[in-house]
Short mmCIF file of C-alpha atoms in Angstrom, two decimals:
data_model
loop_
_atom_site.label_atom_id
_atom_site.label_comp_id
_atom_site.label_asym_id
_atom_site.label_seq_id
_atom_site.Cartn_x
_atom_site.Cartn_y
_atom_site.Cartn_z
CA MET A 172 -4.92 -9.18 -18.34
CA ASN A 173 -3.99 -6.22 -20.50
CA TRP A 174 -1.05 -4.28 -19.11
CA THR A 175 0.01 -0.75 -19.89
CA THR A 176 3.66 0.18 -19.68
CA ARG A 177 4.37 3.39 -17.80
CA ILE A 178 7.49 5.53 -18.17
CA LEU A 179 9.32 5.50 -14.85
CA PRO A 180 11.96 7.81 -13.42
CA TYR A 181 14.86 5.42 -13.11
CA SER A 182 18.23 5.74 -11.43
CA GLU A 183 21.61 4.20 -12.20
CA VAL A 184 23.28 3.88 -8.82
CA SER A 185 25.62 1.39 -7.25
CA GLU A 186 24.10 -1.13 -4.89
CA ALA A 187 24.67 -0.37 -1.24
CA ALA A 188 25.21 -3.10 1.30
CA ASN A 189 22.98 -1.32 3.78
CA ASP A 190 20.10 0.34 1.98
CA THR A 191 17.87 2.50 4.15
CA LEU A 192 15.39 4.91 2.67
CA ALA A 193 17.95 6.31 0.28
CA VAL A 194 17.41 5.95 -3.44
CA GLY A 195 20.56 7.22 -5.03
CA ARG A 196 20.44 10.67 -3.51
CA THR A 197 16.69 10.56 -3.11
CA VAL A 198 16.20 10.35 0.62
CA ILE A 199 12.86 9.79 2.28
CA ASP A 200 12.94 10.48 5.99
CA ASP A 201 10.47 11.76 8.56
CA GLU A 202 10.65 15.33 7.35
CA SER A 203 11.61 15.70 3.72
CA VAL A 204 12.24 14.20 0.32
CA LEU A 205 15.40 15.18 -1.55
CA VAL A 206 15.52 14.32 -5.23
CA ASP A 207 18.50 14.51 -7.55
CA SER A 208 18.39 14.41 -11.36
CA ARG A 209 17.29 11.17 -13.07
CA ARG A 210 17.16 9.84 -16.55
CA LEU A 211 13.95 8.29 -17.85
CA LEU A 212 13.91 4.64 -18.76
CA GLN A 213 11.02 2.64 -20.11
CA ILE A 214 11.10 -0.57 -18.16
CA SER A 215 9.91 -3.25 -20.56
CA ARG A 216 10.68 -6.66 -22.00
CA GLY A 217 14.40 -7.35 -22.14
CA ASP A 218 15.38 -4.67 -19.63
CA SER A 219 18.78 -5.72 -18.33
CA SER A 220 18.25 -4.50 -14.79
CA ASN A 221 15.46 -7.01 -14.01
CA LEU A 222 15.07 -5.13 -10.76
CA PHE A 223 11.55 -6.30 -9.96
CA VAL A 224 12.35 -9.95 -10.71
CA ARG A 225 15.57 -9.75 -8.67
CA ASN A 226 13.63 -8.23 -5.79
CA HIS A 227 11.04 -11.00 -5.92
CA MET A 228 13.54 -13.86 -6.22
CA CYS A 229 15.46 -12.56 -3.22
CA LEU A 230 12.27 -12.50 -1.14
CA ARG A 231 11.36 -16.03 -2.19
CA SER A 232 14.75 -17.46 -1.33
CA ARG A 233 14.93 -15.78 2.08
CA THR A 234 11.42 -16.70 3.24
CA ASP A 235 11.30 -20.27 1.93
CA GLY A 236 10.44 -22.66 4.78
CA MET A 237 9.49 -19.95 7.28
CA GLY A 238 6.41 -20.36 9.47
CA VAL A 239 3.65 -17.91 10.37
CA GLU A 240 5.38 -16.19 13.28
CA GLU A 241 8.78 -16.02 11.60
CA ILE A 242 7.38 -14.48 8.41
CA TRP A 243 5.50 -11.82 10.37
CA GLY A 244 8.37 -11.05 12.74
CA LYS A 245 11.17 -10.90 10.15
CA LEU A 246 9.23 -9.29 7.31
CA PRO A 247 10.70 -5.76 7.62
CA LEU A 248 14.27 -7.06 7.80
CA ILE A 249 13.92 -9.37 4.79
CA ILE A 250 12.03 -6.97 2.53
CA ASN A 251 14.36 -4.08 3.27
CA GLN A 252 17.41 -6.28 2.60
CA CYS A 253 16.04 -7.48 -0.75
CA THR A 254 14.55 -4.20 -1.94
CA MET A 255 15.47 -2.73 -5.32
CA ARG A 256 13.87 0.61 -4.46
CA ARG A 257 17.19 2.39 -4.79
CA PHE A 258 16.79 2.17 -8.57
CA LEU A 259 13.53 4.14 -8.49
CA ARG A 260 12.77 7.76 -7.80
CA LEU A 261 10.46 7.62 -4.83
CA THR A 262 8.36 10.56 -3.69
CA GLY A 263 7.04 10.62 -0.14
CA TYR A 264 3.74 12.28 0.73
CA ARG A 265 3.26 12.89 4.44
CA ASN A 266 -0.03 13.00 6.25
CA ASP A 267 -0.63 13.14 10.00
CA ASP A 268 0.37 9.52 10.68
CA GLU A 269 2.81 8.34 8.06
CA VAL A 270 4.33 8.79 4.60
CA LYS A 271 2.65 7.50 1.44
CA VAL A 272 5.17 6.52 -1.22
CA HIS A 273 4.69 6.88 -4.96
CA VAL A 274 6.74 6.53 -8.13
CA ILE A 275 5.49 9.28 -10.43
CA PRO A 276 5.48 8.13 -14.07
CA SER A 277 6.27 10.55 -16.86
CA GLN A 278 3.30 12.76 -17.68
CA ASN A 279 3.65 11.53 -21.27
CA ALA A 280 2.39 8.16 -20.06
CA PHE A 281 -1.08 9.57 -19.44
CA THR A 282 -3.63 9.97 -22.23
CA VAL A 283 -7.39 10.51 -22.33
CA ALA A 284 -7.89 6.78 -22.82
CA ASN A 285 -5.21 5.87 -20.28
CA SER A 286 -5.59 8.43 -17.53
CA CYS A 287 -4.08 8.39 -14.05
CA SER A 288 -6.27 7.21 -11.15
CA ILE A 289 -5.47 7.32 -7.43
CA VAL A 290 -7.76 5.61 -4.91
CA SER A 291 -7.86 6.05 -1.12
CA LEU A 292 -9.77 3.49 0.95
CA GLY A 293 -10.19 4.85 4.47
CA ILE A 294 -9.85 8.63 4.75
CA GLY A 295 -9.71 9.03 8.53
CA GLY A 296 -10.20 12.80 8.42
CA ASP A 297 -6.80 13.35 6.80
CA VAL A 298 -6.19 14.18 3.13
CA LYS A 299 -2.83 15.94 3.42
CA ALA A 300 -1.03 13.28 1.36
CA GLU A 301 -3.73 13.30 -1.33
CA ARG A 302 -3.61 17.09 -1.58
CA LYS A 303 0.15 16.99 -2.16
CA MET A 304 -0.26 14.25 -4.75
CA LYS A 305 -2.89 16.32 -6.54
CA ASN A 306 -0.43 19.20 -6.62
CA ASP A 307 2.25 17.04 -8.24
CA MET A 308 -0.11 15.09 -10.50
CA PRO A 309 -2.89 17.46 -11.58
CA LYS A 310 -3.92 15.13 -14.42
CA CYS A 311 -4.78 12.34 -12.00
CA LYS A 312 -8.33 11.62 -10.86
CA PHE A 313 -8.82 10.92 -7.15
CA PHE A 314 -11.39 8.60 -5.60
CA GLY A 315 -11.97 8.10 -1.88
CA ALA A 316 -14.21 5.90 0.27
CA ASP A 317 -14.99 5.91 3.98
CA PRO A 318 -18.03 4.74 5.98
CA VAL A 319 -17.86 7.93 8.08
CA LYS A 320 -19.33 10.87 6.17
CA TYR A 321 -18.17 13.78 8.35
CA PRO A 322 -15.60 15.29 7.96
CA ASN A 323 -14.33 12.95 5.22
CA GLN A 324 -16.74 13.96 2.46
CA GLU A 325 -16.08 17.67 2.84
CA LEU A 326 -12.32 17.15 2.95
CA PHE A 327 -12.04 14.71 0.07
CA GLU A 328 -14.42 16.41 -2.35
CA LYS A 329 -11.95 19.29 -2.60
CA ILE A 330 -9.66 16.97 -4.58
CA GLY A 331 -11.87 14.22 -5.99
CA LEU A 332 -14.94 11.99 -5.75
CA PHE A 333 -15.98 10.69 -2.33
CA TYR A 334 -18.09 7.60 -1.62
CA ASN A 335 -19.70 7.19 1.81
CA ILE A 336 -19.27 3.43 2.05
CA ALA A 337 -16.92 0.89 3.59
CA VAL A 338 -14.75 -1.10 1.19
CA GLY A 339 -13.68 -4.54 2.34
CA GLY A 340 -13.78 -8.20 1.45
CA ARG A 341 -17.52 -8.68 0.90
CA ASN A 342 -20.75 -6.99 -0.13
CA GLY A 343 -23.49 -6.26 2.40
CA THR A 344 -22.71 -5.07 5.91
CA LEU A 345 -19.76 -5.55 8.22
CA GLU A 346 -18.65 -4.58 11.68
CA ALA A 347 -15.98 -1.99 11.01
CA THR A 348 -13.60 -0.12 13.27
CA VAL A 349 -14.23 3.50 12.31
CA LEU A 350 -12.63 6.77 13.38
CA GLU A 351 -15.24 9.18 14.73
CA GLN A 352 -14.49 12.40 16.61
CA GLY A 353 -10.88 11.40 17.18
CA ASP A 354 -11.55 7.91 18.60
CA TYR A 355 -12.15 4.43 17.22
CA HIS A 356 -15.56 2.74 17.49
CA VAL A 357 -17.01 -0.51 16.16
CA ARG A 358 -20.02 0.12 13.91
CA GLU A 359 -22.12 -1.96 11.53
CA VAL A 360 -21.77 -0.27 8.15
CA LYS A 361 -22.72 -0.86 4.53
CA SER A 362 -19.86 -2.34 2.56
CA VAL A 363 -18.79 -3.44 -0.91
CA ASP A 364 -15.87 -5.64 -1.82
CA ILE A 365 -12.83 -3.98 -3.36
CA ALA A 366 -13.36 -5.45 -6.85
CA THR A 367 -16.97 -4.23 -6.92
CA PHE A 368 -15.90 -0.77 -5.76
CA LEU A 369 -13.23 -0.36 -8.43
CA ARG A 370 -15.40 -1.86 -11.16
CA ASN A 371 -18.76 -0.17 -10.39
CA PHE A 372 -17.88 2.98 -8.45
CA THR A 373 -14.60 4.31 -9.86
CA ARG A 374 -15.20 2.52 -13.20
CA LYS A 375 -11.45 2.37 -13.74
CA SER A 376 -9.63 -0.74 -14.91
CA LEU A 377 -6.17 0.78 -14.33
CA ILE A 378 -5.33 2.16 -10.88
CA ASP A 379 -1.97 3.92 -10.56
CA GLN A 380 -1.97 4.07 -6.77
CA LEU A 381 -4.19 2.31 -4.23
CA MET A 382 -3.86 3.47 -0.61
CA ILE A 383 -5.55 1.29 2.01
CA ASP A 384 -6.13 2.14 5.67
CA ILE A 385 -9.33 0.34 6.63
CA GLU A 386 -8.67 -0.66 10.26
CA TRP A 387 -8.26 -4.46 10.24
CA ALA A 388 -10.61 -5.02 7.28
CA GLU A 389 -7.49 -5.21 5.08
CA TYR A 390 -6.91 -8.88 5.92
CA GLU A 391 -10.12 -9.92 4.16
CA ILE A 392 -9.12 -8.14 0.96
CA LEU A 393 -5.59 -9.57 0.69
CA PRO A 394 -6.71 -12.55 -1.46
CA TYR A 395 -8.10 -10.09 -4.03
CA PHE A 396 -4.50 -9.16 -4.95
CA LEU A 397 -3.56 -12.72 -5.89
CA ARG A 398 -3.75 -14.07 -9.41
CA SER A 399 -6.77 -16.17 -8.40
CA GLY A 400 -8.56 -13.14 -6.93
CA ASP A 401 -11.46 -11.05 -8.19
CA LEU A 402 -9.28 -8.12 -9.28
CA GLU A 403 -7.65 -10.38 -11.86
CA LYS A 404 -11.01 -11.85 -12.84
CA SER A 405 -12.40 -8.32 -13.28
CA ASP A 406 -9.40 -7.34 -15.45
CA ILE A 407 -8.42 -4.59 -13.01
CA VAL A 408 -4.73 -3.62 -12.95
CA ILE A 409 -3.26 -1.98 -9.86
CA CYS A 410 0.23 -0.56 -10.29
CA GLN A 411 1.25 0.60 -6.81
CA VAL A 412 -0.18 -0.15 -3.36
CA ASN A 413 0.29 1.40 0.05
CA ILE A 414 -1.51 -0.81 2.57
CA GLU A 415 -1.64 -0.51 6.32
CA LEU A 416 -1.53 -3.87 8.08
CA HIS A 417 -2.83 -3.38 11.60
CA SER A 418 -1.66 -5.59 14.45
CA PRO A 419 -3.22 -8.98 13.65
CA ASN A 420 -4.93 -11.51 15.84
CA PRO A 421 -3.88 -15.16 15.22
CA THR A 422 -6.43 -15.67 12.44
CA GLN A 423 -5.36 -12.50 10.65
CA LYS A 424 -1.70 -13.42 11.01
CA ARG A 425 -2.45 -16.75 9.30
CA GLN A 426 -4.35 -14.88 6.56
CA PHE A 427 -1.30 -12.71 5.94
CA PHE A 428 1.00 -15.76 5.90
CA GLU A 429 -1.14 -17.45 3.23
CA PHE A 430 -1.33 -14.21 1.24
CA PHE A 431 2.44 -13.72 1.33
CA HIS A 432 3.09 -17.23 0.03
CA GLY A 433 0.51 -16.71 -2.69
CA LEU A 434 2.24 -13.44 -3.58
CA MET A 435 5.61 -15.17 -3.89
CA ASN A 436 4.17 -17.86 -6.18
CA ASP A 437 2.08 -15.49 -8.30
CA TYR A 438 4.72 -13.02 -9.52
CA ARG A 439 1.89 -10.49 -9.70
CA PHE A 440 3.09 -8.04 -7.03
CA THR A 441 6.41 -7.68 -5.27
CA PRO A 442 6.89 -5.94 -1.90
CA LEU A 443 9.55 -3.22 -2.00
CA ALA A 444 9.49 -1.80 1.50
CA VAL A 445 7.97 -2.25 4.92
CA ASN A 446 8.21 -0.23 8.10
CA SER A 447 7.54 -1.32 11.63
CA MET A 448 5.34 0.92 13.73
CA ILE A 449 3.96 0.74 17.22
CA HIS A 450 0.16 0.48 17.08
CA HIS A 451 0.19 0.91 13.29
CA ILE A 452 1.14 -1.16 10.21
CA ARG A 453 0.97 -0.11 6.57
CA SER A 454 1.63 -1.84 3.24
CA LEU A 455 2.36 -0.58 -0.26
CA GLY A 456 2.34 -2.37 -3.50
CA ASN A 457 2.51 -3.27 -7.03
CA THR A 458 6.11 -4.19 -7.55
CA ALA A 459 7.78 -0.87 -7.91
CA GLN A 460 8.42 1.02 -4.76
CA SER A 461 8.13 1.11 -1.06
CA THR A 462 8.88 3.26 1.91
CA SER A 463 8.00 3.61 5.50
CA SER A 464 8.45 5.91 8.43
CA ILE A 465 8.92 4.75 11.97
CA VAL A 466 6.52 6.40 14.36
CA GLY A 467 7.04 6.43 18.10
CA PRO A 468 4.53 4.67 20.34
CA PRO A 469 1.53 6.65 21.56
CA ALA A 470 0.86 7.18 25.23
CA GLU A 471 0.06 3.89 26.96
CA PRO A 472 -3.57 3.32 27.96
CA PRO A 473 -4.42 2.74 31.63
CA PRO A 474 -3.75 -0.85 32.81
CA GLY A 475 -6.40 -3.30 31.68
CA ILE A 476 -7.76 -1.05 28.91
CA PRO A 477 -6.82 -1.99 25.35
CA PRO A 478 -5.60 0.74 22.98
CA PRO A 479 -8.35 2.36 20.87
CA GLY A 480 -9.26 0.34 17.82
CA MET A 481 -7.61 -2.92 18.86
CA PRO A 482 -9.44 -5.83 17.22
CA PRO A 483 -11.05 -8.83 18.94
CA GLY A 484 -8.51 -11.41 20.01
CA ILE A 485 -6.03 -8.95 21.56
CA PRO A 486 -6.55 -9.04 25.35
CA PRO A 487 -6.80 -5.96 27.59
CA GLY A 488 -3.43 -4.94 28.98
CA ALA A 489 -1.55 -6.43 26.01
CA PRO A 490 1.81 -4.78 25.20
CA PRO A 491 2.01 -2.23 22.37
CA ALA A 492 1.23 -3.97 19.11
CA LEU A 493 3.50 -4.11 16.07
CA TRP A 494 2.01 -2.82 12.82
CA TYR A 495 3.61 -2.63 9.39
CA ILE A 496 3.55 -0.23 6.47
CA LEU A 497 4.07 -2.33 3.33
CA VAL A 498 4.80 -1.05 -0.17
CA MET A 499 4.25 -3.26 -3.23
CA MET A 500 4.38 -2.85 -6.99
CA GLY A 501 2.96 -5.00 -9.79
CA LEU A 502 4.89 -7.56 -11.80
CA GLN A 503 4.03 -9.00 -15.17
CA THR A 504 4.45 -12.65 -15.95
CA ASP A 505 5.85 -12.13 -19.46
CA SER A 506 8.13 -9.15 -18.93
CA ASN A 507 9.66 -6.85 -16.38
CA SER A 508 7.23 -4.02 -17.09
CA PHE A 509 5.64 -1.65 -14.68
CA CYS A 510 2.03 -0.92 -15.58
#
């Protein structure tokens, strides 16, 4: 794997006992992002802060020996206690449902041969966050994919390239939960796996930000992020990830448990933040930053009717489901660099 070191906005601040969404004086809340001045530091081999490694080691020590239910239930508490995000300048980009979090590298890090690429899997009729990112990072190229053509194609093509296809864990077709006309429906759609999409559609081997909201299909793609997965085999580097983890059934919860343990052993990505949400879970990655915003529960459905979009395995009349927004950033095995 060939890694590219980015120049990151970095902050020298004292460690707080109770870190919320404050990074120095950079505060990400439901409404705004306040940023104070920062110095630039190239995080590379020999960097004394070792913030990503410290973050990862803390997570490993606190989750060692935990079972499936305990990992899932305590994940927000543990990640937010271990997080080193306060050393990074985080920028929050709000859309209708949540905040996407991104560490913006120095513009000097981007060249013609090493350009910036941002990928959105699952558009859901909302590109507010992507539009704001495009404003802040005009040199970046944007790629989006969704199995529902209208209105996603028209919206996304104003900022980048749109592909009318589902991206998941396998090539062929899959039964996907898709958002159509404001409601969720199960449809059989054409799909490609995430490694094939990045390799053959975007044709980018370095992805600065990958944002995933694919309505329960995310559990099948989790193994792709491990060192044994097809992203590694395809020599594709992903620097930062925002992934929405929707309320899992027992099989999906086990898939996440196995993924998390693989993540801890791999030292390829480290989670930096996670937020609990009612009826919604999101995740962000590649060992550099994380953030989340707590959203109040939607109106309860009538008794006996499951909430829209709930997957098989969750019975009608079940209580509001817990979802997470997880933020990860990528680690290197031979240094503390951010790609």
